[in-house]
Amino acid sequence: MRLRCLALVALLAACSTTPRPSPTPFPQPRALPDAALYATPSGSGPPGELLASEEIGAPSGMRAWAIAYRSTGIEDEPITVTGVVVAPDDDTAERPLVTLGHWSTGIADACAPSRDGLRPGSTLVAVGLPFVADGAVVVATDYAGLGTPGPHPFLVGASEGRAMLDAARAAIALDAAGAGRRVAAVGHSQGGQAALWAGELAATYAPELDLAGVAAIAPVGDLVDIARTGFNAGGDRSTWTNAAELVASWHATFDLDASGILTDGGRRAADALLDRCPRRVDVTAPTIASNPLDDPAWRAMLAAQAAGTQPIPGPVLIAHGTADTLVPISGSRLVADRLCGAGTSVTLDELAGLDHVRAILGTGRIDAVVGWVEDRFAGRVTPDGCG
């Protein structure tokens, strides 16, 4: 499997939401998922059980399904999580499977990526579809609480990791997709954190999956490291918005005391972000008034989200831009050191001069990640940067 001539511009242009003619007896697919999918009850049963699926619009040569599946909530309760599966449109079985973690889209239900189907510019289209063009099945989780009931536990590693592993289980259960149990976890930013945690949880939470590797691009690997530099340090709308989202989410999810942490403008932004996506919320100034590290409860929760504390049963690629001001590369260096110390085979690719976005969308970057994952699926020798 090798991605050859798939230009990103051509890929995005191909992703019309116009349903394509179906060569199967299935009904003509809807362009977007039905709203009822997000109200699918979880019931009782094993994590990863496929609860519902419906075919949606996809580019020519591919098929896509919106899915609802059972996962595990922060209190170990059964919850429903949604996502999208995309596969090549042929009858090949036992395809390699990529479980994809999306970059931050917000904390409100409207921000669930699957609600937009295969939208140009989304993580699924920009990062996921090149894997499908290369012959793999891709499943992209929405994470817990995005689109489905309950608050979204933003940047809570165990929640994200379980959602990614259970998405893989659900994709395997979707017979029409042809996914096998050989799985790679891939993600950028928030999705990079999710991919690392999926790798760490795989052996105990989903031992039946055969983990080929983990590719984490500009991951949020160490929130304490980010907090040390100050959540407002980037000095731009993205850092201020993400900080407000984190405080709003953790206050709603864990009932952590948020008084005194946010500025007045930050409190207004946090309230708005619980109901609306970031692009619809006006954030024009720093949102953090005091560093959460000064509060023992917040510090403990931030520390608990650190990736790299458990070995990953497969090789790991961490790629991070040296010019990243949103998620500094220092956190990835810490994660790589911890994983190496735990016996994991790690490659830390420091991308000179690249920022947070260009680490994944810069020239040649997606091809590089696809190629690394392809090599892992093929069983080629893995370079080990642990020394």
GROMACS .gro file of N, CA and C in nm, residues 251-332:
model
  246
  251HIS      N    1  -1.489   2.172   3.464
  251HIS     CA    2  -1.586   2.214   3.564
  251HIS      C    3  -1.715   2.134   3.549
  252ALA      N    4  -1.761   2.117   3.424
  252ALA     CA    5  -1.885   2.043   3.399
  252ALA      C    6  -1.867   1.893   3.422
  253THR      N    7  -1.750   1.839   3.388
  253THR     CA    8  -1.727   1.695   3.395
  253THR      C    9  -1.691   1.648   3.535
  254PHE      N   10  -1.601   1.721   3.601
  254PHE     CA   11  -1.546   1.678   3.730
  254PHE      C   12  -1.588   1.768   3.846
  255ASP      N   13  -1.665   1.872   3.817
  255ASP     CA   14  -1.707   1.969   3.919
  255ASP      C   15  -1.588   2.035   3.987
  256LEU      N   16  -1.480   2.056   3.911
  256LEU     CA   17  -1.366   2.129   3.965
  256LEU      C   18  -1.401   2.277   3.978
  257ASP      N   19  -1.355   2.338   4.084
  257ASP     CA   20  -1.384   2.479   4.110
  257ASP      C   21  -1.313   2.566   4.008
  258ALA      N   22  -1.390   2.642   3.929
  258ALA     CA   23  -1.334   2.728   3.826
  258ALA      C   24  -1.328   2.874   3.869
  259SER      N   25  -1.377   2.905   3.990
  259SER     CA   26  -1.377   3.043   4.034
  259SER      C   27  -1.233   3.093   4.050
  260GLY      N   28  -1.206   3.206   3.997
  260GLY     CA   29  -1.075   3.266   4.007
  260GLY      C   30  -0.978   3.225   3.898
  261ILE      N   31  -1.007   3.117   3.825
  261ILE     CA   32  -0.915   3.073   3.721
  261ILE      C   33  -0.936   3.152   3.592
  262LEU      N   34  -1.062   3.183   3.561
  262LEU     CA   35  -1.093   3.252   3.437
  262LEU      C   36  -1.108   3.402   3.459
  263THR      N   37  -1.073   3.480   3.360
  263THR     CA   38  -1.105   3.622   3.359
  263THR      C   39  -1.255   3.639   3.337
  264ASP      N   40  -1.304   3.760   3.349
  264ASP     CA   41  -1.446   3.784   3.320
  264ASP      C   42  -1.479   3.744   3.177
  265GLY      N   43  -1.392   3.785   3.085
  265GLY     CA   44  -1.412   3.746   2.947
  265GLY      C   45  -1.400   3.596   2.927
  266GLY      N   46  -1.312   3.533   3.002
  266GLY     CA   47  -1.297   3.389   2.995
  266GLY      C   48  -1.421   3.315   3.042
  267ARG      N   49  -1.486   3.369   3.148
  267ARG     CA   50  -1.610   3.305   3.195
  267ARG      C   51  -1.720   3.317   3.090
  268ARG      N   52  -1.729   3.431   3.025
  268ARG     CA   53  -1.830   3.447   2.919
  268ARG      C   54  -1.800   3.352   2.803
  269ALA      N   55  -1.672   3.342   2.768
  269ALA     CA   56  -1.635   3.253   2.659
  269ALA      C   57  -1.663   3.107   2.696
  270ALA      N   58  -1.632   3.068   2.819
  270ALA     CA   59  -1.654   2.930   2.862
  270ALA      C   60  -1.802   2.894   2.855
  271ASP      N   61  -1.888   2.984   2.903
  271ASP     CA   62  -2.032   2.959   2.898
  271ASP      C   63  -2.079   2.942   2.753
  272ALA      N   64  -2.029   3.028   2.665
  272ALA     CA   65  -2.070   3.022   2.525
  272ALA      C   66  -2.019   2.894   2.458
  273LEU      N   67  -1.899   2.851   2.493
  273LEU     CA   68  -1.840   2.734   2.429
  273LEU      C   69  -1.908   2.604   2.468
  274LEU      N   70  -1.982   2.603   2.577
  274LEU     CA   71  -2.059   2.485   2.614
  274LEU      C   72  -2.174   2.461   2.517
  275ASP      N   73  -2.214   2.566   2.445
  275ASP     CA   74  -2.329   2.555   2.354
  275ASP      C   75  -2.294   2.577   2.208
  276ARG      N   76  -2.179   2.640   2.181
  276ARG     CA   77  -2.146   2.675   2.042
  276ARG      C   78  -2.002   2.635   2.011
  277CYS      N   79  -1.976   2.613   1.883
  277CYS     CA   80  -1.841   2.577   1.839
  277CYS      C   81  -1.751   2.700   1.840
  278PRO      N   82  -1.620   2.681   1.852
  278PRO     CA   83  -1.527   2.795   1.867
  278PRO      C   84  -1.540   2.900   1.758
  279ARG      N   85  -1.567   2.859   1.634
  279ARG     CA   86  -1.575   2.958   1.526
  279ARG      C   87  -1.693   3.053   1.544
  280ARG      N   88  -1.787   3.018   1.631
  280ARG     CA   89  -1.904   3.102   1.655
  280ARG      C   90  -1.896   3.178   1.788
  281VAL      N   91  -1.780   3.171   1.853
  281VAL     CA   92  -1.760   3.240   1.981
  281VAL      C   93  -1.647   3.341   1.965
  282ASP      N   94  -1.673   3.463   2.004
  282ASP     CA   95  -1.575   3.571   1.988
  282ASP      C   96  -1.483   3.574   2.108
  283VAL      N   97  -1.358   3.531   2.090
  283VAL     CA   98  -1.257   3.532   2.196
  283VAL      C   99  -1.144   3.623   2.150
  284THR      N  100  -1.131   3.738   2.217
  284THR     CA  101  -1.037   3.840   2.169
  284THR      C  102  -0.931   3.877   2.272
  285ALA      N  103  -0.929   3.809   2.387
  285ALA     CA  104  -0.834   3.844   2.493
  285ALA      C  105  -0.802   3.720   2.575
  286PRO      N  106  -0.694   3.722   2.653
  286PRO     CA  107  -0.661   3.607   2.739
  286PRO      C  108  -0.777   3.568   2.830
  287THR      N  109  -0.795   3.437   2.848
  287THR     CA  110  -0.909   3.387   2.925
  287THR      C  111  -0.871   3.335   3.064
  288ILE      N  112  -0.742   3.316   3.090
  288ILE     CA  113  -0.698   3.260   3.218
  288ILE      C  114  -0.645   3.371   3.309
  289ALA      N  115  -0.703   3.381   3.428
  289ALA     CA  116  -0.661   3.483   3.524
  289ALA      C  117  -0.555   3.430   3.620
  290SER      N  118  -0.563   3.302   3.656
  290SER     CA  119  -0.463   3.243   3.746
  290SER      C  120  -0.430   3.103   3.696
  291ASN      N  121  -0.307   3.061   3.714
  291ASN     CA  122  -0.263   2.933   3.661
  291ASN      C  123  -0.327   2.819   3.739
  292PRO      N  124  -0.393   2.723   3.671
  292PRO     CA  125  -0.454   2.610   3.741
  292PRO      C  126  -0.354   2.527   3.822
  293LEU      N  127  -0.225   2.535   3.787
  293LEU     CA  128  -0.126   2.461   3.865
  293LEU      C  129  -0.120   2.507   4.010
  294ASP      N  130  -0.169   2.627   4.038
  294ASP     CA  131  -0.168   2.677   4.175
  294ASP      C  132  -0.276   2.614   4.261
  295ASP      N  133  -0.371   2.543   4.199
  295ASP     CA  134  -0.479   2.475   4.272
  295ASP      C  135  -0.447   2.326   4.274
  296PRO      N  136  -0.432   2.264   4.392
  296PRO     CA  137  -0.392   2.122   4.399
  296PRO      C  138  -0.484   2.028   4.322
  297ALA      N  139  -0.615   2.053   4.326
  297ALA     CA  140  -0.708   1.964   4.255
  297ALA      C  141  -0.689   1.973   4.104
  298TRP      N  142  -0.672   2.095   4.055
  298TRP     CA  143  -0.649   2.113   3.912
  298TRP      C  144  -0.513   2.057   3.872
  299ARG      N  145  -0.413   2.080   3.955
  299ARG     CA  146  -0.279   2.029   3.922
  299ARG      C  147  -0.281   1.876   3.911
  300ALA      N  148  -0.349   1.811   4.004
  300ALA     CA  149  -0.356   1.665   4.001
  300ALA      C  150  -0.426   1.616   3.875
  301MET      N  151  -0.534   1.684   3.835
  301MET     CA  152  -0.606   1.642   3.715
  301MET      C  153  -0.523   1.666   3.590
  302LEU      N  154  -0.453   1.778   3.585
  302LEU     CA  155  -0.365   1.806   3.471
  302LEU      C  156  -0.256   1.699   3.461
  303ALA      N  157  -0.197   1.664   3.574
  303ALA     CA  158  -0.089   1.564   3.575
  303ALA      C  159  -0.140   1.427   3.533
  304ALA      N  160  -0.266   1.397   3.567
  304ALA     CA  161  -0.322   1.265   3.537
  304ALA      C  162  -0.341   1.242   3.387
  305GLN      N  163  -0.338   1.349   3.308
  305GLN     CA  164  -0.359   1.334   3.163
  305GLN      C  165  -0.227   1.316   3.088
  306ALA      N  166  -0.116   1.309   3.158
  306ALA     CA  167   0.014   1.296   3.091
  306ALA      C  168   0.023   1.162   3.018
  307ALA      N  169   0.066   1.167   2.893
  307ALA     CA  170   0.088   1.046   2.816
  307ALA      C  171   0.230   0.994   2.841
  308GLY      N  172   0.249   0.865   2.816
  308GLY     CA  173   0.381   0.806   2.825
  308GLY      C  174   0.411   0.738   2.957
  309THR      N  175   0.312   0.726   3.043
  309THR     CA  176   0.339   0.665   3.174
  309THR      C  177   0.329   0.514   3.171
  310GLN      N  178   0.275   0.457   3.062
  310GLN     CA  179   0.263   0.312   3.048
  310GLN      C  180   0.324   0.271   2.913
  311PRO      N  181   0.383   0.152   2.906
  311PRO     CA  182   0.440   0.108   2.778
  311PRO      C  183   0.332   0.088   2.673
  312ILE      N  184   0.368   0.108   2.547
  312ILE     CA  185   0.278   0.087   2.435
  312ILE      C  186   0.326  -0.037   2.359
  313PRO      N  187   0.239  -0.135   2.336
  313PRO     CA  188   0.280  -0.261   2.274
  313PRO      C  189   0.291  -0.250   2.122
  314GLY      N  190   0.372  -0.159   2.078
  314GLY     CA  191   0.392  -0.137   1.935
  314GLY      C  192   0.477  -0.013   1.919
  315PRO      N  193   0.538   0.006   1.801
  315PRO     CA  194   0.622   0.123   1.781
  315PRO      C  195   0.542   0.253   1.779
  316VAL      N  196   0.608   0.361   1.816
  316VAL     CA  197   0.542   0.492   1.828
  316VAL      C  198   0.621   0.595   1.748
  317LEU      N  199   0.549   0.673   1.669
  317LEU     CA  200   0.604   0.792   1.604
  317LEU      C  201   0.543   0.915   1.668
  318ILE      N  202   0.627   1.005   1.718
  318ILE     CA  203   0.582   1.136   1.763
  318ILE      C  204   0.650   1.239   1.673
  319ALA      N  205   0.570   1.316   1.600
  319ALA     CA  206   0.624   1.420   1.513
  319ALA      C  207   0.574   1.554   1.562
  320HIS      N  208   0.664   1.651   1.581
  320HIS     CA  209   0.624   1.777   1.644
  320HIS      C  210   0.709   1.891   1.587
  321GLY      N  211   0.646   2.002   1.552
  321GLY     CA  212   0.716   2.117   1.500
  321GLY      C  213   0.790   2.194   1.608
  322THR      N  214   0.911   2.237   1.577
  322THR     CA  215   0.988   2.314   1.675
  322THR      C  216   0.935   2.455   1.693
  323ALA      N  217   0.852   2.502   1.598
  323ALA     CA  218   0.796   2.637   1.607
  323ALA      C  219   0.652   2.637   1.657
  324ASP      N  220   0.611   2.528   1.719
  324ASP     CA  221   0.473   2.515   1.770
  324ASP      C  222   0.459   2.598   1.898
  325THR      N  223   0.375   2.700   1.893
  325THR     CA  224   0.348   2.782   2.012
  325THR      C  225   0.218   2.743   2.082
  326LEU      N  226   0.131   2.668   2.013
  326LEU     CA  227   0.005   2.626   2.075
  326LEU      C  228   0.030   2.508   2.170
  327VAL      N  229   0.105   2.408   2.123
  327VAL     CA  230   0.143   2.294   2.204
  327VAL      C  231   0.295   2.280   2.191
  328PRO      N  232   0.372   2.335   2.283
  328PRO     CA  233   0.518   2.335   2.269
  328PRO      C  234   0.576   2.194   2.258
  329ILE      N  235   0.683   2.183   2.180
  329ILE     CA  236   0.747   2.054   2.157
  329ILE      C  237   0.807   1.995   2.284
  330SER      N  238   0.830   2.075   2.385
  330SER     CA  239   0.887   2.024   2.511
  330SER      C  240   0.803   1.911   2.570
  331GLY      N  241   0.671   1.918   2.555
  331GLY     CA  242   0.585   1.812   2.605
  331GLY      C  243   0.608   1.680   2.534
  332SER      N  244   0.629   1.685   2.403
  332SER     CA  245   0.655   1.562   2.328
  332SER      C  246   0.790   1.502   2.365
   0.00000   0.00000   0.00000
